[in-house]
Amino acid sequence: MIPFGNTKYSGIIPYLTILPALLFYVTFYLGPSLATVVFSFTNITGVSGMPWKFIGLDNYERFFRSGSATEIWECFNRTIIFSLSVVLIQNTIALFLSVQLNKKMKGHLFYRALIFMPVILGVTVVGYMWKLVLNPIDGPAQQLLSLFQTRSNFLGSINLAFPLVISIQIWMAMGYSLVIYLSGLQTIPEELYEAGHIDGANNFQIFRNITIPLLAPAITVNVLLAIIGSLQVFDTMFVLTNGFFKTKTLSLLMFQEAFRGSQRQGYASAIAVLLFILVLFFVLVFQFYLRKREDNL
Amino acid sequence: MSIRKDELSTVSIYLILGLFLFLYTFPLLYLVNVSFKTTAEFALNPVSPAGNFFDFHNFTTALKRGNLIRYSVNTIFYAVASAILTLFVCVLAAFPISRRHVRGSVLLFNIFLASLFLPNGLIPQFRLMVYLGLYNTSHGYILLKVSTGVVFFILTSYIKSIPIELDEAAGIDGCGYMQYIIRILIPLMKPALASGFILHIVGIWNDIIGGVLYFSNRNLFPAVRGLFSFYGQYGNDWPPLSAAIIIIALPLILLYVLFQKYIIEGAVSGAFKG
């Protein structure tokens, strides 16, 4: 029960204190989020004064009817590749590094701080920093390649731009996964490792049978955050390539349809809803996989 | 002499750690190096060390050309104002919800949590801002950025660690609800509030999409938007551009060096609740 005051009105106060937060949330986030679904059934545009009407599922039909050879399907495939690569590679590397850092060798705190730093620097600073390193005119990456008698346009190359965007995204966000794994590892008692060693388990067996199962909550959090984040992110491509050189994903397509060119915001809303369904699908698949694993234990 | 197998694996682990050390330090060091080069030095060989590390002319050029001080002041204002508002509304909501003082507390918590998954509301959000006359205004951007996301989760999880007996004791002494939140809870929550405050500021500082979308008036540009247009104008003149990047990043680096503990702890606790 509420331990403060016992007048007739004291039960109302908690409702009142929630109100401002709820108001902000509903006005600026929840409302617009739900309105996106409504918009996706209209032909609304960003051009002011244009009349608009409900057009049913036309936006979705347009998306799916576009055929497999078009830009939209390329964006769709790219989104899946981007997301899978980020989720898998980022988590694998972060898991490996966190296990090593957890051994508390000299300088491990500096190492953690360094790898987390890009999370703080943010996408614009990180993006331009990498553009500088990848500068095709005699930049350090180009000079490295010249040792092997080859050269590249890097972020301006149709073959290399997309893998580079994926790598920079992982480079930028990995610190976040790393600190989550490290905090998960700290909850595992030292005695368990000792017991494992006494029983004659090797490093890999200890990792497989002690670390991984006890780290499950951190793995779940990291994978979920990576799925949600990687499917929706577009500021990375926005800063690095603006979607050129075959790096455009669905979320960037959504942004550009909505606010560039003819500003087809109804159509862009449909893409936003499809992205949401994609996020939901991957999250559900992941949870199904988790449940199956638990059943097997 | 034979090398034992686990010695070999120790060596390879150190090699991999060294590789990542290089990957995370090189871009930063290179950026600093370029920011001290003259344009001629850069054209000759971008990678060679700068001739004079006490020559700050690129920084003065960047400040003059880029209006960066103005942009940074704008961002600090947006970030601090929306952070204070965010913390205030989030504390007020986090206490009753984590103590379940209202009916449907769990449902409310989950509704706030849903913001992580729900469709991106960018388009209606933008139209709403235009409709309300908040587009291209500083107060509009500040209101829009009052967020009930990560900060809210950090605060609710922290309140759960404060013993409920304290509420009861204060109540018996005749303390009122608001009085309790302001006089007792907020001082107790300093670590969580600090985490939330700094994480929010970092989030606003890095909001390139919001900066591009919600401002057309150059005088209102936040820092990263200023950097964005600086890049658009001087994209090939890397030495002053590098100086501009460092100027924009410097406040963040300072915040990070000073408050690393709060930032990382906050990021972790926000993630686990979310």
Coordinates of C-alpha atoms in Angstrom, one line a residue:
Chain A
M1 CA 0.0 0.0 0.0
I2 CA 1.0 3.6 -0.4
P3 CA 2.6 4.6 2.9
F4 CA 2.2 8.4 2.4
G5 CA -0.7 10.2 3.9
N6 CA -4.2 8.9 4.3
T7 CA -6.5 11.7 3.2
K8 CA -9.2 11.1 0.6
Y9 CA -7.0 12.4 -2.2
S10 CA -3.6 10.8 -1.3
G11 CA -4.3 7.8 -3.5
I12 CA -4.5 10.0 -6.6
I13 CA -1.1 11.6 -6.3
P14 CA 0.9 8.6 -7.8
Y15 CA -1.4 8.8 -10.9
L16 CA -0.6 12.5 -11.2
T17 CA 3.1 12.1 -11.0
I18 CA 3.1 9.5 -13.8
L19 CA 1.1 11.8 -16.0
P20 CA 3.9 14.1 -17.4
A21 CA 6.1 11.1 -18.5
L22 CA 3.1 9.4 -20.0
L23 CA 2.1 12.6 -21.8
F24 CA 5.5 13.0 -23.4
Y25 CA 5.7 9.4 -24.3
V26 CA 2.3 9.2 -25.9
T27 CA 2.6 12.5 -27.8
F28 CA 6.1 12.1 -29.2
Y29 CA 6.7 8.4 -29.4
L30 CA 3.8 6.0 -28.9
G31 CA 1.3 8.1 -30.8
P32 CA 3.5 8.7 -33.8
S33 CA 4.5 5.0 -33.8
L34 CA 0.9 3.9 -34.0
A35 CA 0.1 6.6 -36.5
T36 CA 2.8 5.2 -38.8
V37 CA 0.5 2.1 -39.2
V38 CA -2.4 4.3 -40.2
F39 CA -0.2 6.4 -42.6
S40 CA 0.9 3.2 -44.3
F41 CA -2.6 2.8 -45.7
T42 CA -2.7 6.3 -47.2
N43 CA -1.0 8.1 -50.1
I44 CA 0.0 11.0 -47.9
T45 CA 3.1 13.0 -49.0
G46 CA 5.4 15.5 -47.4
V47 CA 4.4 18.1 -49.9
S48 CA 2.3 20.6 -47.9
G49 CA -1.3 21.2 -49.0
M50 CA -1.6 18.0 -51.1
P51 CA -4.9 16.1 -50.5
W52 CA -4.5 12.5 -49.4
K53 CA -6.8 9.5 -49.0
F54 CA -6.9 5.9 -47.8
I55 CA -5.6 3.5 -50.5
G56 CA -5.9 0.2 -48.6
L57 CA -2.9 -2.1 -49.1
D58 CA -1.6 -0.4 -52.2
N59 CA 1.7 0.7 -50.5
Y60 CA 2.4 -2.9 -49.4
E61 CA 1.3 -4.3 -52.8
R62 CA 3.7 -1.9 -54.5
F63 CA 6.5 -3.1 -52.2
F64 CA 5.9 -6.8 -52.9
R65 CA 5.0 -6.6 -56.5
S66 CA 8.2 -4.8 -57.4
G67 CA 9.9 -8.1 -58.4
S68 CA 13.1 -9.6 -57.4
A69 CA 15.4 -7.6 -59.7
T70 CA 14.6 -4.2 -58.3
E71 CA 16.2 -1.8 -55.9
I72 CA 13.6 -2.6 -53.2
W73 CA 14.5 -6.3 -53.1
E74 CA 18.2 -5.5 -53.1
C75 CA 17.5 -3.2 -50.1
F76 CA 15.6 -6.0 -48.5
N77 CA 18.3 -8.6 -49.0
R78 CA 21.0 -6.2 -47.9
T79 CA 19.0 -5.4 -44.7
I80 CA 19.0 -9.2 -43.8
I81 CA 22.7 -9.6 -44.6
F82 CA 23.6 -6.4 -42.6
S83 CA 21.6 -7.5 -39.6
L84 CA 22.8 -11.1 -39.6
S85 CA 26.5 -10.1 -40.0
V86 CA 26.3 -7.5 -37.2
V87 CA 24.5 -9.8 -34.8
L88 CA 26.8 -12.7 -35.4
I89 CA 30.2 -11.0 -35.8
Q90 CA 29.7 -8.3 -33.1
N91 CA 28.6 -10.9 -30.5
T92 CA 31.3 -13.4 -31.4
I93 CA 34.1 -10.8 -31.1
A94 CA 32.7 -9.2 -28.0
L95 CA 32.3 -12.5 -26.3
F96 CA 35.8 -13.5 -27.1
L97 CA 37.3 -10.2 -25.9
S98 CA 35.2 -10.1 -22.8
V99 CA 36.4 -13.6 -21.7
Q100 CA 40.0 -12.5 -22.3
L101 CA 39.5 -9.2 -20.4
N102 CA 37.8 -10.9 -17.6
K103 CA 41.1 -12.6 -16.8
K104 CA 42.1 -9.2 -15.4
M105 CA 45.4 -8.9 -17.1
K106 CA 47.3 -5.6 -16.9
G107 CA 45.5 -2.8 -18.6
H108 CA 42.1 -4.5 -19.0
L109 CA 40.2 -1.5 -17.8
F110 CA 41.9 0.8 -20.3
Y111 CA 41.2 -1.8 -23.0
R112 CA 37.5 -1.8 -22.1
A113 CA 37.4 2.0 -21.9
L114 CA 39.0 2.2 -25.4
I115 CA 36.7 -0.2 -27.1
F116 CA 33.6 1.5 -25.5
M117 CA 34.7 4.9 -26.7
P118 CA 33.2 4.9 -30.2
V119 CA 29.7 4.4 -28.5
I120 CA 30.3 7.8 -26.9
L121 CA 31.8 9.5 -29.9
G122 CA 28.7 8.7 -32.0
V123 CA 28.1 8.0 -35.6
T124 CA 29.0 11.4 -37.2
V125 CA 32.5 11.6 -35.5
V126 CA 33.2 7.9 -36.1
G127 CA 31.9 8.1 -39.7
Y128 CA 34.2 11.0 -40.6
M129 CA 37.1 9.5 -38.8
W130 CA 36.8 6.3 -40.9
K131 CA 36.3 8.3 -44.0
L132 CA 39.7 9.9 -43.3
V133 CA 41.4 6.6 -42.7
L134 CA 39.7 5.2 -45.9
N135 CA 40.4 8.3 -48.0
P136 CA 41.2 6.8 -51.4
I137 CA 43.8 9.5 -52.2
D138 CA 46.9 8.1 -50.5
G139 CA 45.1 7.5 -47.1
P140 CA 46.6 5.0 -44.7
A141 CA 44.3 2.2 -45.9
Q142 CA 45.3 2.9 -49.5
Q143 CA 49.0 2.9 -48.6
L144 CA 48.5 -0.4 -46.9
L145 CA 46.9 -1.8 -50.1
S146 CA 49.7 -0.4 -52.2
L147 CA 52.1 -2.8 -50.4
F148 CA 50.1 -5.6 -52.2
Q149 CA 50.1 -3.8 -55.5
T150 CA 46.4 -3.1 -55.5
R151 CA 44.1 -0.2 -54.8
S152 CA 40.4 0.5 -54.0
N153 CA 38.0 3.3 -53.7
F154 CA 36.8 1.9 -50.3
L155 CA 33.5 3.6 -49.4
G156 CA 33.2 4.6 -53.1
S157 CA 33.6 1.1 -54.3
I158 CA 30.6 -1.0 -55.3
N159 CA 32.2 -4.2 -54.0
L160 CA 33.8 -2.9 -50.8
A161 CA 31.5 -0.2 -49.6
F162 CA 28.9 -2.5 -48.0
P163 CA 31.3 -4.8 -46.1
L164 CA 33.1 -1.6 -44.9
V165 CA 29.8 -0.1 -43.6
I166 CA 29.1 -3.4 -41.8
S167 CA 32.6 -3.4 -40.3
I168 CA 32.4 0.2 -39.2
Q169 CA 29.0 -0.4 -37.6
I170 CA 30.4 -3.4 -35.7
W171 CA 33.5 -1.4 -34.7
M172 CA 31.3 1.4 -33.4
A173 CA 28.8 -0.7 -31.4
M174 CA 31.0 -3.5 -30.1
G175 CA 31.9 -1.7 -26.9
Y176 CA 28.3 -1.8 -25.9
S177 CA 28.1 -5.6 -26.3
L178 CA 31.5 -5.9 -24.6
V179 CA 30.5 -4.1 -21.4
I180 CA 27.3 -6.2 -21.2
Y181 CA 29.2 -9.4 -21.5
L182 CA 31.8 -8.2 -19.0
S183 CA 29.1 -7.4 -16.4
G184 CA 27.6 -10.8 -17.1
L185 CA 30.9 -12.5 -16.5
Q186 CA 31.4 -10.8 -13.2
T187 CA 28.3 -12.6 -11.9
I188 CA 30.0 -16.0 -12.5
P189 CA 31.7 -17.1 -9.2
E190 CA 35.4 -17.9 -9.5
E191 CA 34.9 -21.2 -7.7
L192 CA 33.1 -22.7 -10.7
Y193 CA 36.1 -22.2 -12.9
E194 CA 38.4 -23.7 -10.2
A195 CA 36.1 -26.7 -9.9
G196 CA 36.2 -27.1 -13.6
H197 CA 40.0 -27.0 -13.7
I198 CA 40.2 -29.5 -10.8
D199 CA 37.8 -31.8 -12.7
G200 CA 40.3 -31.7 -15.6
A201 CA 38.3 -29.6 -18.1
N202 CA 40.2 -27.7 -20.7
N203 CA 39.7 -24.0 -21.5
F204 CA 37.2 -24.7 -24.3
Q205 CA 35.2 -27.1 -22.2
I206 CA 35.1 -24.6 -19.4
F207 CA 33.9 -21.9 -21.9
R208 CA 31.3 -24.2 -23.4
N209 CA 29.9 -25.8 -20.2
I210 CA 30.4 -23.1 -17.6
T211 CA 30.7 -19.6 -19.2
I212 CA 28.1 -19.9 -22.0
P213 CA 25.2 -21.3 -19.9
L214 CA 25.8 -18.8 -17.0
L215 CA 26.2 -16.0 -19.5
A216 CA 22.8 -16.7 -21.1
P217 CA 21.0 -13.6 -19.8
A218 CA 23.8 -11.3 -21.2
I219 CA 23.7 -13.2 -24.5
T220 CA 20.0 -12.8 -24.8
V221 CA 20.2 -9.1 -24.1
N222 CA 23.0 -8.5 -26.5
V223 CA 21.4 -10.5 -29.3
L224 CA 18.0 -8.9 -28.9
L225 CA 19.6 -5.4 -28.8
A226 CA 21.7 -6.2 -31.9
I227 CA 18.7 -7.5 -33.8
I228 CA 16.5 -4.5 -33.0
G229 CA 19.4 -2.0 -33.5
S230 CA 20.8 -3.4 -36.7
L231 CA 17.5 -3.7 -38.5
Q232 CA 16.5 -0.1 -37.7
V233 CA 19.9 1.7 -38.0
F234 CA 20.4 4.0 -40.9
D235 CA 22.4 6.9 -39.6
T236 CA 25.6 4.9 -40.2
M237 CA 24.9 4.6 -43.9
F238 CA 23.5 8.2 -44.0
V239 CA 26.9 9.5 -42.8
L240 CA 29.2 7.1 -44.6
T241 CA 27.7 6.6 -48.1
N242 CA 24.2 8.1 -48.0
G243 CA 23.1 4.8 -49.5
F244 CA 25.2 5.0 -52.7
F245 CA 27.5 2.2 -53.8
K246 CA 25.0 -0.5 -53.0
T247 CA 24.8 0.2 -49.2
K248 CA 21.1 1.2 -49.0
T249 CA 19.0 -0.8 -46.4
L250 CA 15.3 -0.7 -45.8
S251 CA 15.5 1.8 -43.0
L252 CA 17.5 4.2 -45.1
L253 CA 15.1 3.7 -48.0
M254 CA 12.3 4.5 -45.6
F255 CA 14.0 7.8 -44.5
Q256 CA 14.8 8.8 -48.1
E257 CA 11.3 8.0 -49.4
A258 CA 9.8 10.1 -46.5
F259 CA 12.0 13.2 -46.6
R260 CA 13.8 13.3 -49.9
G261 CA 12.5 13.7 -53.5
S262 CA 8.8 13.3 -53.8
Q263 CA 8.4 12.6 -50.0
R264 CA 6.0 9.6 -50.4
Q265 CA 5.4 9.3 -46.7
G266 CA 2.5 6.8 -46.9
Y267 CA 4.8 4.4 -48.8
A268 CA 7.7 5.1 -46.4
S269 CA 5.3 4.3 -43.5
A270 CA 4.6 1.0 -45.1
I271 CA 8.3 0.3 -45.2
A272 CA 8.6 1.2 -41.5
V273 CA 5.8 -1.2 -40.6
L274 CA 7.4 -4.0 -42.7
L275 CA 10.7 -3.3 -40.8
F276 CA 8.8 -3.7 -37.5
I277 CA 7.4 -7.0 -38.7
L278 CA 10.9 -8.1 -39.6
V279 CA 12.2 -7.1 -36.2
L280 CA 9.3 -9.0 -34.6
F281 CA 10.0 -12.1 -36.7
F282 CA 13.7 -12.2 -35.9
V283 CA 13.0 -11.7 -32.2
L284 CA 10.4 -14.5 -32.1
V285 CA 12.7 -16.8 -34.0
F286 CA 15.5 -16.1 -31.5
Q287 CA 13.2 -16.7 -28.6
F288 CA 11.9 -19.9 -30.1
Y289 CA 15.5 -21.0 -30.5
L290 CA 16.2 -20.1 -26.8
R291 CA 13.3 -22.1 -25.6
K292 CA 14.3 -25.1 -27.6
R293 CA 17.8 -24.9 -26.1
E294 CA 16.3 -24.7 -22.6
D295 CA 14.3 -27.8 -23.3
N296 CA 17.4 -29.7 -24.4
L297 CA 19.3 -28.9 -21.2
Chain B
M1 CA 63.2 -26.1 -27.9
S2 CA 59.6 -27.0 -28.1
I3 CA 56.7 -24.6 -27.5
R4 CA 53.9 -25.9 -25.4
K5 CA 50.4 -25.8 -26.9
D6 CA 48.9 -23.5 -24.3
E7 CA 51.8 -21.1 -24.6
L8 CA 51.1 -20.9 -28.3
S9 CA 47.4 -20.1 -27.7
T10 CA 48.4 -17.4 -25.2
V11 CA 50.6 -15.9 -27.8
S12 CA 47.8 -15.9 -30.4
I13 CA 45.4 -14.4 -27.9
Y14 CA 47.8 -11.6 -27.3
L15 CA 48.2 -11.1 -31.0
I16 CA 44.4 -10.8 -31.5
L17 CA 44.1 -8.4 -28.5
G18 CA 47.0 -6.4 -30.0
L19 CA 45.2 -6.3 -33.4
F20 CA 42.1 -4.8 -31.8
L21 CA 44.2 -2.4 -29.8
F22 CA 45.5 -1.2 -33.1
L23 CA 42.1 -1.0 -34.8
Y24 CA 40.7 1.1 -31.9
T25 CA 43.6 3.5 -31.4
F26 CA 44.8 4.1 -35.0
P27 CA 41.9 6.0 -36.4
L28 CA 41.9 8.4 -33.3
L29 CA 45.7 8.9 -33.4
Y30 CA 45.6 9.4 -37.2
L31 CA 42.8 12.0 -36.8
V32 CA 44.9 13.9 -34.3
N33 CA 47.9 13.7 -36.6
V34 CA 46.0 15.1 -39.6
S35 CA 44.5 17.9 -37.6
F36 CA 48.0 19.3 -37.0
K37 CA 49.2 19.0 -40.6
T38 CA 49.4 21.8 -43.0
T39 CA 47.4 21.4 -46.2
A40 CA 50.6 21.1 -48.1
E41 CA 51.9 18.4 -45.8
F42 CA 48.7 16.5 -46.1
A43 CA 48.8 16.7 -49.9
L44 CA 52.3 15.4 -50.0
N45 CA 51.7 12.4 -47.8
P46 CA 48.6 12.1 -45.6
V47 CA 50.2 9.5 -43.4
S48 CA 53.5 11.0 -42.4
P49 CA 53.7 12.6 -38.9
A50 CA 52.7 16.3 -38.7
G51 CA 55.6 18.7 -38.7
N52 CA 54.5 20.8 -35.8
F53 CA 52.2 19.5 -33.0
F54 CA 52.0 22.9 -31.4
D55 CA 50.6 24.6 -34.5
F56 CA 46.9 25.1 -33.9
H57 CA 46.1 26.9 -37.1
N58 CA 43.7 24.2 -38.3
F59 CA 41.7 24.6 -35.2
T60 CA 41.4 28.3 -35.5
T61 CA 40.5 27.9 -39.2
A62 CA 37.8 25.4 -38.3
L63 CA 36.4 27.6 -35.6
K64 CA 36.3 30.6 -38.0
R65 CA 34.8 28.8 -41.0
G66 CA 32.5 26.4 -39.2
N67 CA 30.8 28.5 -36.5
L68 CA 31.5 25.5 -34.3
I69 CA 31.4 27.3 -31.0
R70 CA 27.9 28.5 -31.8
Y71 CA 26.8 24.9 -32.7
S72 CA 28.4 23.5 -29.6
V73 CA 26.7 26.0 -27.3
N74 CA 23.4 25.1 -29.1
T75 CA 23.9 21.4 -28.4
I76 CA 24.9 21.9 -24.8
F77 CA 21.7 23.9 -24.3
Y78 CA 19.5 21.3 -26.0
A79 CA 21.2 18.4 -24.3
V80 CA 21.1 19.8 -20.8
A81 CA 17.6 21.2 -21.0
S82 CA 16.1 18.0 -22.3
A83 CA 18.2 15.9 -19.9
I84 CA 16.9 17.9 -16.9
L85 CA 13.3 17.6 -18.2
T86 CA 13.8 13.9 -18.9
L87 CA 15.2 13.1 -15.4
F88 CA 12.4 15.1 -13.8
V89 CA 9.5 13.4 -15.5
C90 CA 11.2 10.0 -15.4
V91 CA 11.8 10.1 -11.6
L92 CA 8.2 11.2 -11.0
A93 CA 7.0 8.2 -13.1
A94 CA 9.6 5.6 -12.1
F95 CA 8.8 5.8 -8.4
P96 CA 5.1 4.9 -8.5
I97 CA 5.6 2.4 -11.3
S98 CA 8.5 0.5 -9.6
R99 CA 6.6 0.5 -6.3
R100 CA 3.3 -0.4 -7.9
H101 CA 1.5 2.5 -6.4
V102 CA -0.9 2.7 -9.3
R103 CA -3.2 0.1 -10.8
G104 CA -1.6 -1.4 -13.9
S105 CA 2.0 -0.6 -13.0
V106 CA 3.4 -3.6 -14.8
L107 CA 1.3 -2.9 -17.9
L108 CA 2.5 0.7 -17.8
F109 CA 6.1 -0.4 -17.5
N110 CA 5.6 -2.7 -20.5
I111 CA 4.0 0.1 -22.5
F112 CA 7.1 2.2 -21.9
L113 CA 9.3 -0.8 -22.8
A114 CA 7.4 -1.3 -26.1
S115 CA 9.1 1.8 -27.5
L116 CA 12.1 -0.4 -28.2
F117 CA 10.1 -2.6 -30.7
L118 CA 7.3 -0.5 -32.1
P119 CA 7.4 0.8 -35.7
N120 CA 9.7 3.8 -36.2
G121 CA 7.4 6.9 -35.7
L122 CA 9.7 9.3 -37.5
I123 CA 7.2 10.4 -40.1
P124 CA 4.2 11.2 -38.0
Q125 CA 6.6 12.7 -35.4
F126 CA 7.9 15.1 -38.0
R127 CA 4.4 16.1 -39.2
L128 CA 3.4 16.6 -35.6
M129 CA 6.3 18.9 -35.0
V130 CA 5.4 20.9 -38.1
Y131 CA 1.8 21.0 -37.1
L132 CA 2.5 22.2 -33.6
G133 CA 4.8 24.9 -34.9
L134 CA 7.7 23.2 -33.2
Y135 CA 9.7 22.6 -36.3
N136 CA 13.0 24.6 -36.5
T137 CA 12.7 25.8 -32.9
S138 CA 15.0 25.1 -30.0
H139 CA 12.2 24.5 -27.5
G140 CA 10.4 22.1 -30.0
Y141 CA 13.6 20.0 -30.3
I142 CA 14.1 20.0 -26.5
L143 CA 10.5 18.8 -25.9
L144 CA 10.8 16.1 -28.6
K145 CA 13.9 14.8 -27.0
V146 CA 12.4 14.3 -23.6
S147 CA 12.8 10.6 -23.6
T148 CA 11.2 7.9 -21.4
G149 CA 13.5 5.2 -22.7
V150 CA 16.8 4.1 -21.3
V151 CA 16.8 6.7 -18.5
F152 CA 13.4 5.5 -17.3
F153 CA 14.7 1.9 -17.1
I154 CA 17.8 2.9 -15.2
L155 CA 15.8 4.8 -12.7
T156 CA 13.2 2.1 -12.1
S157 CA 15.8 -0.5 -11.6
Y158 CA 17.7 1.7 -9.2
I159 CA 14.5 2.5 -7.1
K160 CA 14.0 -1.3 -6.7
S161 CA 17.3 -1.4 -4.8
I162 CA 16.1 1.2 -2.3
P163 CA 14.5 -0.6 0.6
I164 CA 10.7 -0.1 0.9
E165 CA 11.0 0.2 4.6
L166 CA 12.5 3.7 4.0
D167 CA 9.2 4.7 2.4
E168 CA 7.2 3.4 5.3
A169 CA 9.4 5.1 7.9
A170 CA 9.2 8.4 6.1
G171 CA 5.4 8.0 5.8
I172 CA 5.0 7.4 9.5
D173 CA 7.0 10.6 10.1
G174 CA 4.3 12.4 8.1
C175 CA 6.3 12.9 4.9
G176 CA 4.1 13.6 1.8
Y177 CA 4.5 11.8 -1.5
M178 CA 6.1 14.6 -3.5
Q179 CA 8.1 15.7 -0.5
Y180 CA 9.5 12.1 -0.3
I181 CA 10.4 12.0 -3.9
I182 CA 12.1 15.4 -3.9
R183 CA 13.7 15.5 -0.4
I184 CA 14.7 11.8 0.1
L185 CA 14.5 9.8 -3.1
I186 CA 16.3 12.2 -5.5
P187 CA 19.3 12.7 -3.2
L188 CA 19.5 8.9 -2.7
M189 CA 19.4 8.3 -6.5
K190 CA 22.4 10.4 -7.4
P191 CA 24.4 7.6 -9.1
A192 CA 21.5 6.6 -11.3
L193 CA 20.6 10.2 -12.0
A194 CA 24.2 10.9 -13.0
S195 CA 24.2 7.9 -15.4
G196 CA 20.9 8.9 -16.9
F197 CA 22.0 12.5 -17.3
I198 CA 25.2 11.7 -19.0
L199 CA 23.7 9.0 -21.3
H200 CA 21.0 11.4 -22.3
I201 CA 23.5 14.1 -23.1
V202 CA 25.6 11.7 -25.2
G203 CA 22.4 10.6 -27.0
I204 CA 21.5 14.2 -27.9
W205 CA 25.0 15.1 -28.9
N206 CA 25.1 12.3 -31.4
D207 CA 21.6 12.8 -32.8
I208 CA 22.5 13.5 -36.5
I209 CA 19.1 12.5 -37.9
G210 CA 17.2 14.8 -35.5
G211 CA 19.7 17.6 -36.3
V212 CA 19.3 17.1 -40.0
L213 CA 15.5 16.7 -39.9
Y214 CA 14.3 19.3 -37.4
F215 CA 16.5 22.4 -38.2
S216 CA 16.8 24.5 -41.3
N217 CA 18.0 27.6 -39.5
R218 CA 21.8 27.6 -39.4
N219 CA 21.9 29.5 -36.1
L220 CA 20.0 26.7 -34.4
F221 CA 22.1 23.8 -35.7
P222 CA 23.4 21.4 -33.1
A223 CA 27.1 20.4 -33.1
V224 CA 26.9 17.2 -35.3
R225 CA 24.7 19.0 -37.8
G226 CA 27.3 21.8 -37.9
L227 CA 30.0 19.2 -38.5
F228 CA 27.8 17.6 -41.2
S229 CA 27.4 20.8 -43.2
F230 CA 31.1 21.7 -42.6
Y231 CA 31.9 18.3 -44.2
G232 CA 29.6 19.2 -47.1
Q233 CA 31.5 22.4 -47.7
Y234 CA 35.1 21.5 -47.0
G235 CA 34.9 17.7 -47.6
N236 CA 38.3 17.5 -49.3
D237 CA 40.2 19.9 -47.0
W238 CA 41.0 17.3 -44.4
P239 CA 43.3 19.1 -42.0
P240 CA 40.8 21.7 -40.9
L241 CA 38.0 19.1 -41.1
S242 CA 39.9 16.9 -38.8
A243 CA 40.3 19.8 -36.4
A244 CA 36.6 20.4 -36.6
I245 CA 35.8 16.7 -35.8
I246 CA 38.1 16.9 -32.8
I247 CA 36.5 20.1 -31.6
I248 CA 33.0 18.6 -31.8
A249 CA 34.1 15.3 -30.2
L250 CA 36.2 16.9 -27.4
P251 CA 33.3 17.6 -24.9
L252 CA 32.2 14.0 -25.3
I253 CA 35.7 12.7 -24.7
L254 CA 36.0 14.9 -21.6
L255 CA 32.6 13.7 -20.3
Y256 CA 33.7 10.1 -21.0
V257 CA 37.1 10.4 -19.2
L258 CA 35.5 12.1 -16.2
F259 CA 32.4 9.9 -15.8
Q260 CA 33.3 6.6 -17.5
K261 CA 32.0 4.6 -14.5
Y262 CA 28.6 6.2 -14.6
I263 CA 28.3 5.9 -18.3
I264 CA 29.2 2.2 -18.5
E265 CA 27.2 1.3 -15.5
G266 CA 24.2 3.2 -16.8
A267 CA 24.5 1.6 -20.2
V268 CA 24.6 -1.9 -18.7
S269 CA 21.7 -1.4 -16.3
G270 CA 19.6 0.3 -19.0
A271 CA 20.2 -2.6 -21.3
F272 CA 19.4 -5.4 -18.8
K273 CA 16.1 -3.7 -17.9
G274 CA 15.2 -3.1 -21.6

